[in-house]
Amino acid sequence: MDFRFLGNSGLKVSEISYGNWLTHGSQVENEQARACVRAALEAGITTFDTADVYANTKAESVLGEALAGERRESLEIFTKVYWPTGPGGPNDTGLSRKHIHESINGSLKRLGTDYVDLYQAHRFDTETPLEETMEAFADVVRQGKALYIGVSEWTAEQLQEGHRLARELRIPFVSNQPQYSMLWRVIEAEVVPASEELGIGQVVFSPIAQGVLTGKYLPGQQPPEGSRATDANGSNFIKRFLTDDVLTRVQELKPLADEVGLSLSQLAIAWVLRNSNVSSAIIGASRPEQVTENVKASGVKLEEGLLKQIDEVLGHIVEKDPAKTAQNAPQKRPNS
């Protein structure tokens, strides 16, 4: 496993991290979830990402149980706050001081740790003054409950303003967690350049486009049983990629992957890691062998000629519009 710095901080993270969105506490039984975490640890992954909203707090509990007994100093544990949790009362969501302080305490209890390495704003909150949010994050850092602060799916302007306030408050704002893959490149035009200037690293989710870039979804055929596309929650996030045009072009990537001795999923992960602003790529899994396969993308270097061929194959299906960065979303459902 190779390691990278998280933004311009001194914190090193495994360049492939393990996340439990849509798996732990929902799709995957606890015993299987623990097996996946064990596979991640054995493969050299030290960085684990979750959120309070995943499975309405259950995912944090499952991850905490799976990591129990591990040397805490050898792990980097990330979680997030913003989306509704609990019964969904008026203060059970957002980035208010009240919700942030109550949420970090709940997350720490469920994760079985005194602190998280990175605490992230799961989205930008248009209803709470940004000053209030950043001051609450500053309190969390000064209380020793989080070492670093990050965000998820913020625009370039939001990153710039949040970073300005973080500097004034003297707290380390070091990361952004966006969706990023061969098919979804909306961060490249604005978010990445702003982040490079600010010293913010990307911890990207869905590098294999919710499974589409594994090649298991075939044009003109029904999705395999038990796949993300057949899950009540997961299908909402994958359907944008399930067109015959996209699926046909993904199949055309297979000869390119074969030429360099990689599976399609390994190629997809190595592709996002070629971006120097990416600190880590999050993988999920419902089976331990998926973890074992995907971590082999660590350290892989893709030649420029191959990158050009990938672009030629995918062509117009690649989404690059920076306006598609998730923002100002309705407070009903998590998107990462």
Short mmCIF file of C-alpha atoms in Angstrom, two decimals:
data_model
loop_
_atom_site.label_atom_id
_atom_site.label_comp_id
_atom_site.label_asym_id
_atom_site.label_seq_id
_atom_site.Cartn_x
_atom_site.Cartn_y
_atom_site.Cartn_z
CA MET A 1 0.00 0.00 0.00
CA ASP A 2 1.28 3.46 -0.91
CA PHE A 3 0.55 6.47 1.29
CA ARG A 4 -0.09 10.12 0.48
CA PHE A 5 -0.38 13.30 2.51
CA LEU A 6 -3.92 14.54 3.14
CA GLY A 7 -3.80 17.91 1.41
CA ASN A 8 -0.89 19.99 2.65
CA SER A 9 -1.17 18.52 6.16
CA GLY A 10 1.36 16.20 7.75
CA LEU A 11 -1.22 13.40 7.99
CA LYS A 12 -0.48 10.40 5.80
CA VAL A 13 -3.38 8.28 4.57
CA SER A 14 -3.51 5.09 2.58
CA GLU A 15 -4.03 6.06 -1.04
CA ILE A 16 -6.84 3.53 -1.14
CA SER A 17 -9.24 3.87 1.78
CA TYR A 18 -12.21 1.77 2.86
CA GLY A 19 -15.71 3.26 3.08
CA ASN A 20 -18.99 1.77 4.23
CA TRP A 21 -21.65 3.81 2.45
CA LEU A 22 -24.60 1.60 1.42
CA THR A 23 -23.02 -1.54 2.87
CA HIS A 24 -22.48 -1.79 6.63
CA GLY A 25 -25.70 -1.77 8.59
CA SER A 26 -27.82 -2.10 5.45
CA GLN A 27 -26.74 -4.28 2.49
CA VAL A 28 -24.12 -6.38 4.27
CA GLU A 29 -24.52 -8.51 7.40
CA ASN A 30 -22.28 -7.54 10.31
CA GLU A 31 -20.11 -10.65 10.09
CA GLN A 32 -19.46 -10.04 6.40
CA ALA A 33 -18.78 -6.36 7.09
CA ARG A 34 -16.16 -7.30 9.66
CA ALA A 35 -14.57 -9.67 7.14
CA CYS A 36 -14.32 -6.82 4.64
CA VAL A 37 -12.68 -4.56 7.22
CA ARG A 38 -10.28 -7.37 8.13
CA ALA A 39 -9.39 -7.77 4.44
CA ALA A 40 -8.77 -4.03 4.21
CA LEU A 41 -6.45 -4.08 7.22
CA GLU A 42 -4.57 -7.11 5.91
CA ALA A 43 -4.12 -5.35 2.56
CA GLY A 44 -2.50 -2.36 4.26
CA ILE A 45 -5.44 0.04 4.31
CA THR A 46 -5.24 2.27 7.36
CA THR A 47 -7.85 4.89 6.38
CA PHE A 48 -11.56 4.23 7.01
CA ASP A 49 -14.40 6.54 5.99
CA THR A 50 -17.97 6.55 7.24
CA ALA A 51 -20.77 9.00 8.16
CA ASP A 52 -23.42 9.31 10.82
CA VAL A 53 -26.20 9.15 8.23
CA TYR A 54 -25.12 5.83 6.69
CA ALA A 55 -27.82 3.34 7.67
CA ASN A 56 -29.02 6.04 10.10
CA THR A 57 -25.95 5.71 12.39
CA LYS A 58 -25.68 1.90 12.20
CA ALA A 59 -22.72 1.98 9.80
CA GLU A 60 -20.60 3.86 12.33
CA SER A 61 -21.40 1.26 14.98
CA VAL A 62 -20.50 -1.63 12.69
CA LEU A 63 -17.20 0.02 11.72
CA GLY A 64 -16.38 0.75 15.34
CA GLU A 65 -16.97 -2.88 16.27
CA ALA A 66 -14.91 -4.11 13.32
CA LEU A 67 -11.95 -1.92 14.30
CA ALA A 68 -12.14 -2.70 18.02
CA GLY A 69 -8.85 -3.99 19.32
CA GLU A 70 -6.78 -2.38 16.56
CA ARG A 71 -4.02 0.04 17.55
CA ARG A 72 -5.80 3.40 17.32
CA GLU A 73 -2.63 5.30 16.47
CA SER A 74 -2.22 3.14 13.35
CA LEU A 75 -5.62 4.09 11.92
CA GLU A 76 -7.13 7.17 10.30
CA ILE A 77 -10.88 7.26 10.97
CA PHE A 78 -13.07 9.72 9.06
CA THR A 79 -16.73 10.52 9.58
CA LYS A 80 -19.20 13.21 8.52
CA VAL A 81 -22.07 15.41 9.69
CA TYR A 82 -24.97 17.18 7.93
CA TRP A 83 -27.70 14.82 6.75
CA PRO A 84 -30.69 13.91 8.97
CA THR A 85 -30.15 11.33 11.70
CA GLY A 86 -32.35 10.00 14.48
CA PRO A 87 -36.08 10.71 14.22
CA GLY A 88 -35.47 13.63 11.86
CA GLY A 89 -36.42 16.51 14.12
CA PRO A 90 -35.80 20.15 13.13
CA ASN A 91 -32.30 20.13 14.63
CA ASP A 92 -31.36 16.60 13.55
CA THR A 93 -29.77 17.90 10.35
CA GLY A 94 -27.55 20.63 8.96
CA LEU A 95 -24.37 22.31 10.17
CA SER A 96 -25.63 24.34 13.11
CA ARG A 97 -23.53 24.50 16.26
CA LYS A 98 -26.13 22.36 18.03
CA HIS A 99 -26.19 19.61 15.41
CA ILE A 100 -22.41 19.51 15.00
CA HIS A 101 -21.71 19.17 18.73
CA GLU A 102 -24.40 16.56 19.30
CA SER A 103 -23.34 14.65 16.18
CA ILE A 104 -19.64 14.43 16.99
CA ASN A 105 -20.45 13.07 20.44
CA GLY A 106 -22.73 10.43 18.95
CA SER A 107 -20.21 9.48 16.29
CA LEU A 108 -17.39 9.04 18.79
CA LYS A 109 -19.54 6.80 20.98
CA ARG A 110 -20.59 4.62 18.05
CA LEU A 111 -17.06 4.40 16.65
CA GLY A 112 -15.63 3.56 20.06
CA THR A 113 -12.91 6.20 19.89
CA ASP A 114 -12.01 9.41 21.70
CA TYR A 115 -11.38 11.29 18.47
CA VAL A 116 -11.68 11.08 14.70
CA ASP A 117 -8.78 11.99 12.48
CA LEU A 118 -11.03 13.88 10.03
CA TYR A 119 -14.48 15.37 10.64
CA GLN A 120 -16.27 16.38 7.45
CA ALA A 121 -19.20 18.59 6.52
CA HIS A 122 -21.18 16.15 4.39
CA ARG A 123 -22.59 18.97 2.27
CA PHE A 124 -22.68 22.78 2.31
CA ASP A 125 -25.48 24.11 4.53
CA THR A 126 -27.25 27.07 2.92
CA GLU A 127 -29.45 27.60 6.00
CA THR A 128 -26.70 28.08 8.60
CA PRO A 129 -24.16 30.94 8.53
CA LEU A 130 -20.80 29.55 7.47
CA GLU A 131 -19.18 31.42 10.35
CA GLU A 132 -21.30 29.45 12.84
CA THR A 133 -20.36 26.16 11.19
CA MET A 134 -16.64 26.85 11.12
CA GLU A 135 -16.65 28.13 14.71
CA ALA A 136 -18.36 24.91 15.81
CA PHE A 137 -15.76 22.87 13.92
CA ALA A 138 -13.05 24.92 15.64
CA ASP A 139 -14.56 23.96 19.01
CA VAL A 140 -14.53 20.28 18.01
CA VAL A 141 -10.85 20.49 17.07
CA ARG A 142 -9.87 22.38 20.24
CA GLN A 143 -11.74 19.87 22.37
CA GLY A 144 -9.59 17.14 20.83
CA LYS A 145 -12.55 15.35 19.25
CA ALA A 146 -11.22 15.78 15.70
CA LEU A 147 -7.70 16.42 14.44
CA TYR A 148 -8.55 17.82 11.02
CA ILE A 149 -11.58 19.29 9.25
CA GLY A 150 -12.83 18.46 5.77
CA VAL A 151 -15.94 18.79 3.62
CA SER A 152 -17.76 16.85 0.92
CA GLU A 153 -18.98 18.04 -2.47
CA TRP A 154 -18.32 21.75 -1.89
CA THR A 155 -17.86 24.04 -4.87
CA ALA A 156 -14.64 25.96 -5.49
CA GLU A 157 -16.16 29.16 -4.05
CA GLN A 158 -17.41 27.36 -0.95
CA LEU A 159 -13.99 25.81 -0.42
CA GLN A 160 -12.32 29.19 -0.70
CA GLU A 161 -14.62 30.86 1.81
CA GLY A 162 -14.49 27.94 4.24
CA HIS A 163 -10.71 27.85 4.03
CA ARG A 164 -10.49 31.60 4.70
CA LEU A 165 -12.51 31.23 7.89
CA ALA A 166 -10.54 28.16 8.94
CA ARG A 167 -7.31 30.13 8.60
CA GLU A 168 -8.75 32.92 10.77
CA LEU A 169 -9.79 30.34 13.37
CA ARG A 170 -6.45 28.54 13.05
CA ILE A 171 -7.89 25.10 12.39
CA PRO A 172 -6.65 22.63 9.73
CA PHE A 173 -9.12 22.50 6.81
CA VAL A 174 -7.41 19.90 4.61
CA SER A 175 -9.81 17.89 2.47
CA ASN A 176 -12.83 17.65 0.19
CA GLN A 177 -14.72 14.43 -0.58
CA PRO A 178 -16.24 14.54 -4.07
CA GLN A 179 -17.47 11.94 -6.50
CA TYR A 180 -14.75 11.32 -9.08
CA SER A 181 -14.21 8.67 -11.73
CA MET A 182 -13.38 8.22 -15.41
CA LEU A 183 -17.06 8.89 -16.09
CA TRP A 184 -17.61 11.75 -13.61
CA ARG A 185 -14.95 14.47 -13.80
CA VAL A 186 -16.84 17.55 -12.69
CA ILE A 187 -14.20 18.54 -10.11
CA GLU A 188 -11.39 18.94 -12.63
CA ALA A 189 -12.23 22.38 -14.02
CA GLU A 190 -12.75 24.38 -10.82
CA VAL A 191 -12.59 22.35 -7.58
CA VAL A 192 -9.17 20.80 -8.19
CA PRO A 193 -7.40 24.05 -9.18
CA ALA A 194 -8.89 25.86 -6.16
CA SER A 195 -7.95 22.97 -3.88
CA GLU A 196 -4.37 22.88 -5.14
CA GLU A 197 -4.05 26.59 -4.36
CA LEU A 198 -5.54 26.14 -0.88
CA GLY A 199 -3.67 22.98 0.06
CA ILE A 200 -6.83 20.85 0.12
CA GLY A 201 -6.66 17.20 -0.97
CA GLN A 202 -9.46 15.15 -2.52
CA VAL A 203 -10.69 11.97 -0.82
CA VAL A 204 -12.77 10.71 -3.72
CA PHE A 205 -15.76 8.39 -3.59
CA SER A 206 -17.19 6.11 -6.28
CA PRO A 207 -13.95 5.73 -8.29
CA ILE A 208 -15.55 2.74 -10.04
CA ALA A 209 -18.82 4.65 -10.59
CA GLN A 210 -20.87 2.55 -8.15
CA GLY A 211 -19.67 -0.61 -9.88
CA VAL A 212 -20.29 0.40 -13.50
CA LEU A 213 -16.54 0.52 -14.21
CA THR A 214 -16.13 -3.12 -13.13
CA GLY A 215 -17.79 -4.12 -16.40
CA LYS A 216 -20.38 -6.32 -14.70
CA TYR A 217 -23.29 -4.31 -16.14
CA LEU A 218 -23.81 -5.25 -19.78
CA PRO A 219 -25.65 -3.25 -22.46
CA GLY A 220 -29.09 -4.57 -23.27
CA GLN A 221 -29.18 -6.87 -20.23
CA GLN A 222 -30.80 -6.68 -16.81
CA PRO A 223 -28.45 -5.86 -13.90
CA PRO A 224 -27.12 -8.90 -12.02
CA GLU A 225 -29.16 -9.96 -9.00
CA GLY A 226 -27.83 -8.53 -5.75
CA SER A 227 -25.90 -5.76 -7.51
CA ARG A 228 -26.00 -2.07 -6.57
CA ALA A 229 -28.43 -1.41 -9.42
CA THR A 230 -31.02 -3.75 -7.89
CA ASP A 231 -30.75 -2.30 -4.38
CA ALA A 232 -33.50 0.13 -3.35
CA ASN A 233 -30.98 2.72 -2.14
CA GLY A 234 -28.04 2.14 -4.45
CA SER A 235 -30.08 2.17 -7.66
CA ASN A 236 -30.86 5.86 -7.22
CA PHE A 237 -27.18 6.73 -7.53
CA ILE A 238 -26.13 4.39 -10.32
CA LYS A 239 -28.96 4.86 -12.81
CA ARG A 240 -27.32 7.84 -14.53
CA PHE A 241 -24.64 5.46 -15.82
CA LEU A 242 -26.90 2.58 -16.85
CA THR A 243 -27.38 3.50 -20.51
CA ASP A 244 -26.38 1.27 -23.39
CA ASP A 245 -23.97 3.93 -24.69
CA VAL A 246 -22.11 4.13 -21.38
CA LEU A 247 -22.10 0.38 -20.79
CA THR A 248 -20.90 -0.37 -24.33
CA ARG A 249 -17.98 2.03 -23.98
CA VAL A 250 -17.05 0.57 -20.59
CA GLN A 251 -16.83 -2.87 -22.21
CA GLU A 252 -14.46 -1.34 -24.80
CA LEU A 253 -12.09 -0.44 -21.95
CA LYS A 254 -11.50 -4.11 -21.13
CA PRO A 255 -8.86 -4.73 -23.83
CA LEU A 256 -6.96 -1.68 -22.56
CA ALA A 257 -7.01 -3.03 -19.01
CA ASP A 258 -5.96 -6.48 -20.21
CA GLU A 259 -2.94 -5.01 -22.01
CA VAL A 260 -1.55 -3.63 -18.75
CA GLY A 261 -2.53 -6.64 -16.64
CA LEU A 262 -5.30 -4.92 -14.67
CA SER A 263 -8.95 -5.64 -14.03
CA LEU A 264 -11.39 -2.92 -15.05
CA SER A 265 -11.90 -1.89 -11.42
CA GLN A 266 -8.15 -1.70 -10.83
CA LEU A 267 -7.78 0.43 -13.95
CA ALA A 268 -10.55 2.76 -12.74
CA ILE A 269 -8.97 3.22 -9.30
CA ALA A 270 -5.50 3.75 -10.74
CA TRP A 271 -7.02 6.34 -13.10
CA VAL A 272 -8.30 8.55 -10.25
CA LEU A 273 -5.03 8.11 -8.33
CA ARG A 274 -3.09 9.50 -11.30
CA ASN A 275 -4.45 12.92 -10.23
CA SER A 276 -1.88 14.40 -7.84
CA ASN A 277 -4.60 16.33 -5.97
CA VAL A 278 -6.25 13.04 -4.95
CA SER A 279 -5.06 12.01 -1.50
CA SER A 280 -7.10 8.81 -1.34
CA ALA A 281 -9.69 6.86 -3.31
CA ILE A 282 -12.48 5.26 -1.26
CA ILE A 283 -13.51 1.73 -2.12
CA GLY A 284 -16.49 -0.12 -0.71
CA ALA A 285 -17.13 -3.84 -0.69
CA SER A 286 -19.76 -6.44 0.08
CA ARG A 287 -17.20 -9.28 -0.08
CA PRO A 288 -13.59 -9.44 1.21
CA GLU A 289 -12.26 -10.57 -2.16
CA GLN A 290 -13.41 -7.28 -3.69
CA VAL A 291 -11.12 -5.45 -1.28
CA THR A 292 -8.22 -7.79 -2.01
CA GLU A 293 -8.58 -7.22 -5.76
CA ASN A 294 -9.08 -3.46 -5.70
CA VAL A 295 -6.14 -2.63 -3.43
CA LYS A 296 -3.83 -3.94 -6.17
CA ALA A 297 -4.38 -0.59 -7.89
CA SER A 298 -2.15 1.05 -5.28
CA GLY A 299 1.14 2.15 -6.78
CA VAL A 300 0.07 1.52 -10.38
CA LYS A 301 1.26 4.18 -12.83
CA LEU A 302 -0.69 4.64 -16.05
CA GLU A 303 1.18 5.80 -19.15
CA GLU A 304 0.04 8.90 -21.02
CA GLY A 305 -0.71 6.85 -24.10
CA LEU A 306 -3.12 4.66 -22.15
CA LEU A 307 -4.82 7.70 -20.61
CA LYS A 308 -5.35 9.11 -24.10
CA GLN A 309 -6.84 5.81 -25.28
CA ILE A 310 -9.25 5.80 -22.33
CA ASP A 311 -10.44 9.29 -23.24
CA GLU A 312 -10.92 8.26 -26.87
CA VAL A 313 -13.01 5.24 -25.87
CA LEU A 314 -15.23 7.12 -23.43
CA GLY A 315 -15.66 10.19 -25.64
CA HIS A 316 -18.75 12.31 -25.07
CA ILE A 317 -20.21 10.20 -22.25
CA VAL A 318 -17.79 11.73 -19.73
CA GLU A 319 -19.47 14.34 -17.48
CA LYS A 320 -17.24 17.38 -16.96
CA ASP A 321 -19.70 20.20 -16.18
CA PRO A 322 -18.54 21.84 -12.90
CA ALA A 323 -22.12 22.95 -12.28
CA LYS A 324 -22.92 19.29 -11.57
CA THR A 325 -20.94 19.42 -8.31
CA ALA A 326 -23.47 18.35 -5.68
CA GLN A 327 -24.55 21.46 -3.78
CA ASN A 328 -27.60 23.00 -2.15
CA ALA A 329 -29.23 19.58 -2.17
CA PRO A 330 -32.55 18.94 -0.43
CA GLN A 331 -32.03 17.60 3.08
CA LYS A 332 -33.60 14.21 2.55
CA ARG A 333 -31.03 11.69 1.38
CA PRO A 334 -27.23 11.26 1.50
CA ASN A 335 -25.42 11.22 -1.84
CA SER A 336 -22.10 9.70 -0.91
#
